[in-house]
Every structure is written in structure tokens, then in C-alpha cells.
Amino acid sequence: MDFNLGIFNGYPANNFGDNNDAKDLLFRADFKPPVDQATIRAGGYAWIGSAAPPTYVSNPDEKTLEMNRFGGFANVDYKASENLTLRFRGEFLMASTEYAPIHIDTVSSVDGQAFFAHVGIQPHPQVEFLARYDFHDPNTDMSYEEAVSEMGSGGGVSQYEICCDDDEEAWITAGVNYYLEGINAMFYLNFIHKMEPGYMNKWDQEAGKWVKEEREIDNDLVQAQVQITF
């Protein structure tokens, strides 16, 4: 079991200066339970971050803007036989970010989430067949209908926020990896099915209002890559 704690100046990155009084905190815990024929590593982490409001906000609700991240992960390699290995990789991330809209002299917030799950079968140490699911939703706060209602009632929701709601995306990947020298030299061949669930909210110039448009796009791809690391 490993525990990690970090204290940072925060924004801006790679800079010894600091534009706010708060410090960023990182907490992480990793668990490695002993299991026969398997290597397991799981854990969770939290990043408690902050940044100064933009200069155009004259009277923000808070002295700093919160930028927090929380997540968990799990990695499993199970040796089913001398040559056969079963592999799982997964991670989940939640984000909560405060921001200062230009049109409102206050502080708002947006929540997002993402996760992936990867399952691989290695019948030989050099070959892996895999399936993977990726999901990302940068704004989980409200539906299109809720956003329109909030804006109409003066709830502080902008047309920009309505435009950018329902913006989640998911990818399903199936493929094969060939390892020449572990991950240091390898080939990828993957088919990726990209899904854009829900609707995109576009401004209809003739109607003079926001309208919903299906977001599904014909953008699947076959991807071949070579990776060489030193």
C-alpha cells in the first residue's frame, strides 16, 4: 500500500510565482493486494485545486476559483497459463471547475466526468487482442431542457452554456497489438467506433432560437500505429 501527499503553488503551471493565496493539494492511495497468479494495483486520488478569478470579475463570490479532480483506477494482469494472460485496465475521473462568465459578475461551476475500461487477452506474450470503451462528458450539469428553463427564468444560464450541453462522447475500440520488445517497440491495429450521443444545440438564424440537432457523425476509423520508445 502506498500513500502520496503533495502541496503545490498551483496555477500557473511550471512557475514559481503564485497568483492566489490557496495551495493545491494532491492525495493518492495505491493498493497492491497479493494474489496468486495475478498482479493487481488499484487506488484513488483527489486533486484539490484553485486559481484566481479573471481580472474582469469585479466582485466574485469567492477569492479563488475551485478546480477539483477526483478519480480511481484498477489494473489487473492474470496469468491463466504459461502463455495466456488476461488483462484489465480501468479509470474513472470526476471534475468540478468554477469559472467566471463574462456576461455575469459572479462565479459559476461546471461538472464533468470520464472513464475507460480496457480488456485484453494475450494468447502469446507478443500478441494482445483487446476491447476498450472510453466515455467523456465535459458538462454533466443539466439537460438541454433544464438549461433553456434556467435561462428563461433568469437563472444565470447563458446561451453559450446551452450550446455546449449534451456534449458527451464515447468510443468503442477493438484491435490487436503486436509487441516486439514490450511497450518499447510495438505495432497497433485498431478499429474505433466513435459515438456522439444526444444532441448538439445549434443557433437557427431563421427561427431566431437554439434548436436540437442529432450529433451522430460518420467518423469511425481504422488506426495503424508504430510505437518506439527509448
Coordinates of N, CA and C in Angstrom, one line a residue:
M1 N 0.9 -1.2 0.0 CA 0.0 0.0 0.0 C 0.9 1.2 0.0
D2 N 0.6 2.2 -0.9 CA 1.4 3.4 -1.0 C 0.4 4.6 -0.8
F3 N 0.9 5.6 -0.1 CA 0.2 6.9 0.1 C 1.1 8.0 -0.4
N4 N 0.4 9.0 -1.0 CA 1.2 10.1 -1.5 C 0.4 11.4 -1.2
L5 N 1.2 12.4 -0.8 CA 0.6 13.7 -0.5 C 1.5 14.8 -1.1
G6 N 0.8 15.7 -1.8 CA 1.6 16.8 -2.5 C 0.9 18.1 -2.2
I7 N 1.8 19.2 -2.0 CA 1.3 20.5 -1.8 C 2.0 21.4 -2.9
F8 N 1.2 22.1 -3.7 CA 1.7 22.9 -4.8 C 1.2 24.3 -4.8
N9 N 2.0 25.2 -5.4 CA 1.6 26.6 -5.6 C 0.4 26.7 -6.5
G10 N 0.3 25.7 -7.4 CA -0.9 25.8 -8.3 C -0.7 26.6 -9.5
Y11 N -1.7 27.2 -10.1 CA -1.7 27.9 -11.3 C -0.8 29.1 -11.2
P12 N 0.0 29.5 -12.2 CA 0.2 28.8 -13.5 C 1.2 27.7 -13.3
A13 N 1.1 26.7 -14.2 CA 2.0 25.5 -14.2 C 3.4 25.9 -14.5
N14 N 4.4 25.2 -13.9 CA 5.8 25.4 -14.2 C 6.2 26.8 -13.9
N15 N 5.7 27.4 -12.8 CA 6.0 28.8 -12.5 C 6.1 28.9 -11.0
F16 N 7.2 29.5 -10.5 CA 7.4 29.6 -9.0 C 6.6 30.7 -8.4
G17 N 6.0 31.5 -9.2 CA 5.1 32.5 -8.7 C 3.7 31.9 -8.4
D18 N 2.8 32.7 -7.8 CA 1.5 32.2 -7.4 C 0.6 33.3 -7.4
N19 N -0.6 33.2 -8.1 CA -1.5 34.4 -8.3 C -2.7 34.3 -7.3
N20 N -2.6 33.4 -6.3 CA -3.7 33.4 -5.3 C -3.1 32.8 -4.0
D21 N -3.8 33.0 -2.9 CA -3.3 32.6 -1.6 C -3.4 31.1 -1.3
A22 N -4.3 30.4 -2.0 CA -4.6 29.0 -1.7 C -3.5 28.1 -2.3
K23 N -3.4 26.9 -1.8 CA -2.4 25.9 -2.3 C -3.2 24.8 -2.9
D24 N -2.6 24.1 -3.8 CA -3.2 22.9 -4.4 C -2.8 21.7 -3.6
L25 N -3.7 20.8 -3.4 CA -3.3 19.6 -2.6 C -3.6 18.3 -3.5
L26 N -2.7 17.4 -3.4 CA -2.9 16.1 -4.1 C -2.8 15.0 -3.0
F27 N -3.9 14.1 -3.0 CA -3.9 12.9 -2.2 C -4.0 11.7 -3.1
R28 N -3.2 10.7 -2.9 CA -3.3 9.4 -3.7 C -3.0 8.2 -2.8
A29 N -3.8 7.2 -3.0 CA -3.6 5.9 -2.3 C -3.6 4.8 -3.3
D30 N -2.6 3.9 -3.3 CA -2.5 2.8 -4.2 C -2.5 1.5 -3.3
F31 N -3.3 0.5 -3.8 CA -3.4 -0.8 -3.1 C -2.9 -1.9 -4.0
K32 N -2.0 -2.8 -3.5 CA -1.5 -3.9 -4.3 C -1.6 -5.2 -3.5
P33 N -2.8 -5.7 -3.5 CA -3.1 -6.9 -2.7 C -2.3 -8.1 -3.3
P34 N -1.8 -9.0 -2.5 CA -1.1 -10.2 -3.0 C -2.1 -11.2 -3.4
V35 N -2.1 -11.6 -4.7 CA -3.0 -12.6 -5.3 C -2.1 -13.6 -6.1
D36 N -2.3 -14.8 -5.9 CA -1.6 -15.8 -6.7 C -1.9 -15.7 -8.2
Q37 N -0.9 -15.7 -9.0 CA -1.0 -15.7 -10.5 C -1.6 -14.4 -11.0
A38 N -1.6 -13.4 -10.2 CA -2.2 -12.1 -10.7 C -1.4 -10.9 -10.1
T39 N -1.3 -9.9 -10.9 CA -0.7 -8.6 -10.4 C -1.9 -7.6 -10.4
I40 N -2.2 -7.1 -9.2 CA -3.3 -6.1 -9.1 C -2.8 -4.8 -8.5
R41 N -3.3 -3.8 -9.0 CA -3.0 -2.4 -8.5 C -4.3 -1.6 -8.6
A42 N -4.8 -1.1 -7.6 CA -6.0 -0.2 -7.6 C -5.8 0.9 -6.6
G43 N -6.5 2.0 -6.9 CA -6.3 3.1 -6.0 C -7.3 4.3 -6.3
G44 N -7.1 5.4 -5.6 CA -7.9 6.6 -5.8 C -7.1 7.8 -5.6
Y45 N -7.5 8.9 -6.1 CA -6.8 10.2 -5.9 C -7.7 11.3 -5.9
A46 N -7.2 12.4 -5.3 CA -8.0 13.7 -5.3 C -7.1 14.8 -5.4
W47 N -7.4 15.7 -6.3 CA -6.6 17.0 -6.5 C -7.6 18.1 -6.2
I48 N -7.2 18.8 -5.1 CA -8.0 20.0 -4.6 C -7.2 21.2 -5.1
G49 N -7.7 21.9 -6.2 CA -7.0 22.9 -6.8 C -7.7 24.3 -6.7
S50 N -7.0 25.3 -7.1 CA -7.6 26.7 -7.1 C -6.9 27.6 -8.1
A51 N -7.6 28.7 -8.4 CA -7.0 29.7 -9.3 C -7.6 31.0 -9.0
A52 N -7.0 32.1 -9.4 CA -7.5 33.4 -9.2 C -8.6 33.7 -10.2
P53 N -9.6 34.4 -9.9 CA -10.7 34.8 -10.9 C -10.0 35.7 -11.9
P54 N -10.6 35.8 -13.1 CA -10.1 36.7 -14.2 C -10.3 38.2 -13.7
T55 N -9.5 39.0 -14.3 CA -9.5 40.4 -13.8 C -10.8 41.1 -14.1
Y56 N -11.6 40.6 -15.1 CA -12.8 41.4 -15.4 C -13.9 41.1 -14.4
V57 N -13.7 40.2 -13.4 CA -14.7 40.0 -12.4 C -14.4 40.9 -11.2
S58 N -15.3 41.9 -11.0 CA -15.0 42.9 -10.0 C -15.4 42.5 -8.6
N59 N -16.4 41.6 -8.5 CA -16.9 41.3 -7.2 C -17.3 39.8 -7.2
P60 N -16.3 38.9 -7.3 CA -16.6 37.4 -7.4 C -17.1 36.9 -6.0
D61 N -17.9 35.8 -6.0 CA -18.4 35.2 -4.8 C -17.3 34.7 -3.9
E62 N -16.2 34.3 -4.5 CA -15.1 33.7 -3.8 C -13.8 34.4 -4.2
K63 N -12.8 34.3 -3.3 CA -11.5 34.9 -3.6 C -10.7 34.1 -4.6
T64 N -11.0 32.8 -4.7 CA -10.3 31.9 -5.6 C -11.4 31.0 -6.3
L65 N -11.0 30.5 -7.4 CA -11.9 29.5 -8.1 C -11.5 28.1 -7.9
E66 N -12.4 27.3 -7.5 CA -12.1 25.9 -7.2 C -11.9 25.1 -8.5
M67 N -10.9 24.2 -8.6 CA -10.7 23.3 -9.7 C -10.3 22.0 -9.2
N68 N -11.3 21.1 -8.9 CA -11.1 19.9 -8.2 C -11.2 18.7 -9.1
R69 N -10.4 17.6 -8.9 CA -10.5 16.4 -9.6 C -10.4 15.2 -8.7
F70 N -11.3 14.2 -8.9 CA -11.4 13.0 -8.1 C -11.4 11.8 -9.0
G71 N -10.7 10.8 -8.7 CA -10.7 9.6 -9.6 C -10.3 8.3 -8.9
G72 N -10.4 7.2 -9.6 CA -10.0 5.9 -9.1 C -9.6 5.1 -10.3
F73 N -8.8 4.0 -10.1 CA -8.3 3.2 -11.2 C -8.1 1.8 -10.7
A74 N -7.9 0.9 -11.6 CA -7.6 -0.5 -11.3 C -6.9 -1.1 -12.5
N75 N -5.8 -1.8 -12.2 CA -5.0 -2.6 -13.2 C -4.9 -4.0 -12.8
V76 N -5.2 -5.0 -13.6 CA -5.1 -6.4 -13.3 C -4.5 -7.1 -14.4
D77 N -3.5 -7.9 -14.1 CA -2.9 -8.9 -15.1 C -3.0 -10.3 -14.4
Y78 N -3.7 -11.2 -15.1 CA -3.9 -12.5 -14.5 C -3.3 -13.5 -15.5
K79 N -2.3 -14.3 -14.9 CA -1.6 -15.3 -15.7 C -2.4 -16.6 -15.6
A80 N -3.3 -16.8 -16.7 CA -4.1 -18.0 -16.7 C -3.3 -19.3 -17.0
S81 N -2.3 -19.2 -17.8 CA -1.4 -20.3 -18.1 C 0.0 -19.8 -18.5
E82 N 0.8 -20.7 -18.9 CA 2.2 -20.2 -19.2 C 2.2 -19.2 -20.2
N83 N 1.4 -19.2 -21.2 CA 1.4 -18.3 -22.3 C 0.2 -17.3 -22.3
L84 N -0.9 -17.7 -21.7 CA -2.2 -16.9 -21.7 C -2.2 -15.9 -20.5
T85 N -2.4 -14.6 -20.8 CA -2.5 -13.6 -19.8 C -3.8 -12.8 -20.1
L86 N -4.6 -12.6 -19.1 CA -5.8 -11.8 -19.2 C -5.5 -10.4 -18.5
R87 N -5.9 -9.4 -19.2 CA -5.5 -8.0 -18.7 C -6.8 -7.1 -18.6
F88 N -6.8 -6.3 -17.5 CA -7.9 -5.3 -17.4 C -7.2 -4.0 -17.0
R89 N -7.7 -2.9 -17.6 CA -7.3 -1.6 -17.2 C -8.6 -0.7 -17.1
G90 N -8.7 0.1 -16.1 CA -9.9 0.9 -16.0 C -9.6 2.2 -15.1
E91 N -10.3 3.3 -15.4 CA -10.1 4.5 -14.6 C -11.3 5.4 -14.8
F92 N -11.7 6.1 -13.7 CA -12.8 6.9 -13.6 C -12.4 8.3 -13.1
L93 N -12.8 9.4 -13.7 CA -12.4 10.7 -13.3 C -13.7 11.6 -13.2
M94 N -13.8 12.4 -12.1 CA -14.8 13.4 -12.0 C -14.1 14.8 -11.8
A95 N -14.7 15.8 -12.4 CA -14.1 17.1 -12.4 C -15.2 18.1 -12.0
S96 N -14.8 19.1 -11.1 CA -15.6 20.2 -10.7 C -14.8 21.5 -10.8
T97 N -15.3 22.4 -11.7 CA -14.5 23.5 -12.1 C -15.3 24.8 -12.0
E98 N -14.9 25.7 -11.2 CA -15.5 27.0 -11.1 C -15.0 28.0 -12.2
Y99 N -15.8 28.8 -12.7 CA -15.4 29.8 -13.7 C -16.2 31.1 -13.6
A100 N -15.7 32.1 -14.2 CA -16.4 33.4 -14.2 C -16.9 33.8 -15.5
P101 N -18.2 33.6 -15.9 CA -18.7 34.0 -17.2 C -18.5 35.5 -17.4
I102 N -18.3 35.9 -18.6 CA -18.1 37.3 -18.9 C -19.4 38.1 -18.7
H103 N -20.5 37.4 -19.0 CA -21.8 38.1 -19.0 C -22.4 38.3 -17.6
I104 N -21.8 37.6 -16.6 CA -22.4 37.7 -15.3 C -21.2 37.9 -14.3
D105 N -21.4 38.9 -13.4 CA -20.3 39.3 -12.5 C -20.4 38.4 -11.2
T106 N -20.2 37.1 -11.4 CA -20.3 36.2 -10.3 C -19.5 34.9 -10.7
V107 N -19.6 33.9 -9.9 CA -18.8 32.7 -10.2 C -19.8 31.6 -10.4
S108 N -19.6 30.8 -11.5 CA -20.4 29.6 -11.8 C -19.6 28.4 -11.7
S109 N -20.1 27.2 -11.9 CA -19.4 26.0 -11.9 C -19.9 25.0 -12.9
V110 N -19.0 24.1 -13.4 CA -19.4 23.1 -14.3 C -18.8 21.8 -13.8
D111 N -19.5 20.7 -13.9 CA -19.0 19.3 -13.5 C -18.9 18.5 -14.8
G112 N -17.8 17.6 -14.8 CA -17.6 16.7 -15.9 C -17.2 15.4 -15.4
Q113 N -17.2 14.4 -16.2 CA -16.8 13.0 -15.8 C -16.3 12.3 -17.0
A114 N -15.4 11.3 -16.8 CA -14.9 10.5 -17.9 C -14.5 9.1 -17.3
F115 N -14.5 8.1 -18.1 CA -14.0 6.8 -17.6 C -13.6 6.0 -18.9
F116 N -12.8 4.9 -18.6 CA -12.5 4.0 -19.7 C -12.3 2.6 -19.0
A117 N -12.6 1.6 -19.8 CA -12.4 0.2 -19.4 C -11.7 -0.6 -20.6
H118 N -10.7 -1.3 -20.3 CA -9.9 -2.0 -21.3 C -9.7 -3.4 -20.9
V119 N -10.1 -4.3 -21.8 CA -9.9 -5.8 -21.6 C -9.1 -6.3 -22.7
G120 N -8.0 -7.1 -22.3 CA -7.1 -7.6 -23.3 C -6.9 -9.1 -23.0
I121 N -6.7 -9.9 -24.1 CA -6.3 -11.3 -24.0 C -5.0 -11.5 -24.7
Q122 N -4.0 -12.0 -24.0 CA -2.7 -12.3 -24.6 C -2.5 -13.8 -24.7
P123 N -2.8 -14.4 -25.9 CA -2.5 -15.9 -26.0 C -1.0 -16.2 -26.2
H124 N -0.3 -15.1 -26.5 CA 1.2 -15.2 -26.6 C 1.7 -13.9 -26.1
P125 N 2.9 -13.9 -25.4 CA 3.5 -12.7 -24.9 C 3.6 -11.5 -25.8
Q126 N 3.7 -11.8 -27.1 CA 3.9 -10.8 -28.1 C 2.6 -10.3 -28.8
V127 N 1.4 -11.0 -28.5 CA 0.2 -10.6 -29.2 C -0.9 -10.4 -28.1
E128 N -1.6 -9.3 -28.3 CA -2.8 -9.0 -27.5 C -4.0 -8.6 -28.3
F129 N -5.1 -9.2 -28.1 CA -6.4 -8.8 -28.6 C -7.1 -8.0 -27.6
L130 N -7.7 -6.9 -28.0 CA -8.3 -6.0 -27.0 C -9.6 -5.5 -27.4
A131 N -10.4 -5.1 -26.3 CA -11.6 -4.3 -26.5 C -11.6 -3.2 -25.4
R132 N -12.1 -2.0 -25.8 CA -11.9 -0.9 -24.9 C -13.2 0.1 -25.1
Y133 N -13.6 0.7 -24.0 CA -14.7 1.6 -24.0 C -14.2 2.9 -23.3
D134 N -14.3 4.0 -24.0 CA -14.0 5.3 -23.5 C -15.2 6.2 -23.5
F135 N -15.4 7.0 -22.4 CA -16.5 7.9 -22.3 C -16.1 9.2 -21.7
H136 N -16.5 10.3 -22.2 CA -16.2 11.7 -21.7 C -17.4 12.6 -21.8
D137 N -17.8 13.2 -20.7 CA -18.8 14.2 -20.7 C -18.3 15.4 -20.0
P138 N -17.9 16.5 -20.7 CA -17.3 17.6 -20.0 C -18.3 18.5 -19.3
N139 N -19.6 18.3 -19.5 CA -20.6 19.1 -18.8 C -21.8 18.2 -18.5
T140 N -21.9 17.8 -17.2 CA -23.0 16.9 -16.8 C -24.1 17.6 -16.0
D141 N -24.0 18.9 -15.9 CA -24.8 19.7 -15.0 C -26.3 19.6 -15.3
M142 N -26.7 19.8 -16.6 CA -28.1 19.8 -16.8 C -28.4 19.4 -18.3
S143 N -29.6 19.0 -18.5 CA -30.1 18.7 -19.9 C -30.3 19.9 -20.7
Y144 N -30.6 19.8 -21.9 CA -30.9 20.9 -22.8 C -32.2 21.6 -22.3
E145 N -33.2 20.8 -21.9 CA -34.5 21.4 -21.5 C -34.3 22.2 -20.2
E146 N -33.5 21.6 -19.3 CA -33.2 22.3 -18.0 C -32.5 23.6 -18.2
A147 N -31.5 23.6 -19.1 CA -30.8 24.8 -19.4 C -31.6 25.9 -20.0
V148 N -32.5 25.5 -20.9 CA -33.4 26.5 -21.5 C -34.4 27.1 -20.5
S149 N -34.9 26.3 -19.6 CA -35.7 26.7 -18.5 C -35.0 27.7 -17.6
E150 N -33.8 27.3 -17.2 CA -33.0 28.2 -16.3 C -32.7 29.6 -16.9
M151 N -32.4 29.6 -18.2 CA -32.1 30.8 -18.9 C -33.4 31.7 -19.0
G152 N -34.5 31.0 -19.3 CA -35.8 31.8 -19.4 C -36.2 32.4 -18.1
S153 N -35.9 31.7 -17.0 CA -36.3 32.2 -15.6 C -35.3 33.1 -15.0
G154 N -34.2 33.5 -15.7 CA -33.2 34.3 -15.2 C -32.3 33.6 -14.2
G155 N -32.1 32.3 -14.4 CA -31.3 31.5 -13.5 C -29.8 31.6 -13.7
G156 N -29.3 32.5 -14.6 CA -27.9 32.7 -14.8 C -27.3 31.7 -15.8
V157 N -28.1 31.1 -16.6 CA -27.6 30.2 -17.7 C -27.5 30.9 -19.0
S158 N -26.3 30.9 -19.6 CA -26.2 31.7 -20.8 C -26.5 30.8 -22.1
Q159 N -26.7 31.5 -23.2 CA -26.9 30.8 -24.5 C -25.7 29.9 -24.8
Y160 N -24.5 30.4 -24.4 CA -23.3 29.6 -24.7 C -23.3 28.3 -23.9
E161 N -23.8 28.3 -22.7 CA -23.8 27.1 -21.9 C -24.9 26.1 -22.5
I162 N -26.0 26.6 -23.0 CA -27.0 25.8 -23.7 C -26.4 25.2 -24.9
C163 N -25.6 25.9 -25.7 CA -25.0 25.4 -26.9 C -24.1 24.3 -26.6
C164 N -23.4 24.3 -25.5 CA -22.4 23.3 -25.2 C -22.9 22.2 -24.2
D165 N -24.1 22.1 -23.9 CA -24.7 21.0 -23.1 C -24.8 19.8 -24.1
D166 N -25.1 18.6 -23.5 CA -25.3 17.4 -24.3 C -24.1 17.1 -25.2
D167 N -22.9 17.3 -24.6 CA -21.7 17.2 -25.4 C -20.8 15.9 -25.1
E168 N -21.5 14.9 -24.5 CA -20.7 13.7 -24.2 C -20.3 13.0 -25.5
E169 N -19.3 12.1 -25.3 CA -18.8 11.3 -26.5 C -18.2 10.0 -26.0
A170 N -18.4 9.0 -26.7 CA -18.0 7.6 -26.4 C -17.3 7.0 -27.6
W171 N -16.3 6.2 -27.3 CA -15.5 5.4 -28.3 C -15.5 4.0 -27.9
I172 N -15.8 3.1 -28.9 CA -15.6 1.6 -28.7 C -14.5 1.2 -29.6
T173 N -13.5 0.5 -29.0 CA -12.3 0.1 -29.8 C -12.1 -1.4 -29.7
A174 N -11.8 -1.9 -30.9 CA -11.4 -3.4 -31.0 C -10.2 -3.4 -31.8
G175 N -9.2 -4.2 -31.4 CA -8.0 -4.3 -32.1 C -7.0 -5.3 -31.6
V176 N -5.8 -5.2 -32.2 CA -4.7 -6.2 -31.8 C -3.4 -5.4 -31.7
N177 N -2.6 -5.7 -30.7 CA -1.3 -5.2 -30.5 C -0.3 -6.3 -30.7
Y178 N 0.8 -5.9 -31.4 CA 1.9 -6.9 -31.5 C 3.2 -6.2 -30.9
Y179 N 3.7 -6.9 -29.9 CA 4.9 -6.4 -29.1 C 6.2 -7.0 -29.6
L180 N 7.1 -6.2 -30.1 CA 8.4 -6.7 -30.5 C 9.3 -6.7 -29.2
E181 N 9.2 -5.7 -28.4 CA 10.0 -5.6 -27.2 C 9.2 -4.9 -26.1
G182 N 8.2 -5.6 -25.6 CA 7.3 -5.0 -24.7 C 6.6 -3.7 -25.3
I183 N 6.4 -2.7 -24.5 CA 5.8 -1.5 -25.0 C 6.8 -0.6 -25.6
N184 N 8.1 -1.0 -25.5 CA 9.2 -0.1 -26.1 C 9.2 -0.2 -27.6
A185 N 8.7 -1.3 -28.2 CA 8.6 -1.4 -29.7 C 7.4 -2.3 -30.0
M186 N 6.4 -1.7 -30.6 CA 5.1 -2.4 -30.8 C 4.3 -1.8 -31.9
F187 N 3.4 -2.6 -32.5 CA 2.5 -2.2 -33.5 C 1.1 -2.2 -33.0
Y188 N 0.2 -1.3 -33.4 CA -1.2 -1.2 -33.1 C -2.0 -1.4 -34.4
L189 N -3.1 -2.1 -34.3 CA -4.1 -2.0 -35.4 C -5.5 -2.0 -34.7
N190 N -6.2 -0.9 -34.8 CA -7.4 -0.8 -34.1 C -8.5 -0.2 -35.0
F191 N -9.8 -0.7 -34.7 CA -11.0 -0.1 -35.3 C -11.7 0.6 -34.2
I192 N -12.0 1.9 -34.4 CA -12.6 2.8 -33.4 C -14.0 3.2 -33.9
H193 N -15.0 2.9 -33.2 CA -16.4 3.4 -33.5 C -16.6 4.6 -32.5
K194 N -16.8 5.7 -33.1 CA -17.0 7.0 -32.3 C -18.5 7.2 -32.3
M195 N -19.0 7.5 -31.1 CA -20.4 7.8 -30.8 C -20.5 9.2 -30.2
E196 N -21.4 10.0 -30.7 CA -21.7 11.3 -30.1 C -23.2 11.2 -29.7
P197 N -23.5 10.6 -28.5 CA -24.9 10.5 -28.1 C -25.5 11.8 -27.8
G198 N -26.9 11.8 -27.8 CA -27.6 13.1 -27.5 C -27.7 14.0 -28.7
Y199 N -27.7 15.3 -28.4 CA -27.9 16.3 -29.5 C -26.9 17.4 -29.3
M200 N -26.6 18.0 -30.5 CA -25.8 19.3 -30.5 C -26.8 20.4 -30.6
N201 N -26.6 21.5 -29.8 CA -27.6 22.6 -29.8 C -27.0 23.7 -30.6
K202 N -27.7 24.0 -31.8 CA -27.2 25.0 -32.7 C -28.2 26.2 -32.8
W203 N -27.6 27.3 -33.1 CA -28.4 28.5 -33.3 C -29.0 28.6 -34.7
D204 N -30.4 28.6 -34.8 CA -31.1 28.7 -36.0 C -31.3 30.1 -36.3
Q205 N -30.6 30.6 -37.4 CA -30.7 32.1 -37.7 C -32.1 32.5 -38.1
E206 N -32.7 31.6 -38.9 CA -34.0 32.0 -39.4 C -35.1 31.9 -38.3
A207 N -35.0 30.9 -37.5 CA -36.0 30.8 -36.4 C -35.7 31.7 -35.2
G208 N -34.4 32.1 -35.1 CA -34.0 33.0 -34.0 C -34.0 32.3 -32.7
K209 N -33.6 31.0 -32.6 CA -33.6 30.3 -31.4 C -32.6 29.1 -31.5
W210 N -32.3 28.6 -30.3 CA -31.5 27.4 -30.3 C -32.3 26.2 -30.6
V211 N -31.8 25.3 -31.5 CA -32.5 24.0 -31.9 C -31.6 22.8 -31.6
K212 N -32.3 21.7 -31.4 CA -31.5 20.5 -31.2 C -31.3 19.7 -32.5
E213 N -30.0 19.3 -32.7 CA -29.7 18.5 -33.9 C -28.9 17.3 -33.5
E214 N -29.3 16.2 -34.1 CA -28.6 14.9 -33.8 C -27.1 15.0 -34.0
R215 N -26.3 14.5 -33.1 CA -24.9 14.6 -33.1 C -24.1 13.5 -33.7
E216 N -24.8 12.4 -34.1 CA -24.1 11.2 -34.6 C -23.4 11.6 -36.0
I217 N -22.2 11.3 -36.1 CA -21.3 11.6 -37.2 C -20.7 10.4 -37.8
D218 N -20.6 10.3 -39.1 CA -19.9 9.2 -39.7 C -18.4 9.4 -39.6
N219 N -17.8 9.1 -38.5 CA -16.4 9.4 -38.3 C -15.6 8.2 -37.7
D220 N -16.1 7.0 -37.9 CA -15.3 5.8 -37.5 C -14.0 5.7 -38.2
L221 N -13.0 5.0 -37.6 CA -11.7 5.0 -38.3 C -11.0 3.7 -38.0
V222 N -10.1 3.3 -38.9 CA -9.2 2.2 -38.7 C -7.8 2.9 -38.5
Q223 N -7.1 2.5 -37.4 CA -5.9 3.2 -37.0 C -4.8 2.2 -36.9
A224 N -3.7 2.5 -37.6 CA -2.5 1.7 -37.5 C -1.3 2.5 -37.0
Q225 N -0.6 2.1 -36.0 CA 0.4 2.9 -35.4 C 1.7 2.0 -35.1
V226 N 2.8 2.7 -35.1 CA 4.0 2.0 -34.6 C 4.6 2.9 -33.5
Q227 N 4.9 2.2 -32.4 CA 5.5 2.9 -31.2 C 6.9 2.4 -30.9
I228 N 7.8 3.3 -30.8 CA 9.2 3.0 -30.4 C 9.6 4.0 -29.3
T229 N 10.0 3.5 -28.2 CA 10.4 4.4 -27.1 C 11.8 4.0 -26.6
F230 N 12.5 5.0 -26.1 CA 13.9 4.8 -25.6 C 13.9 5.1 -24.1

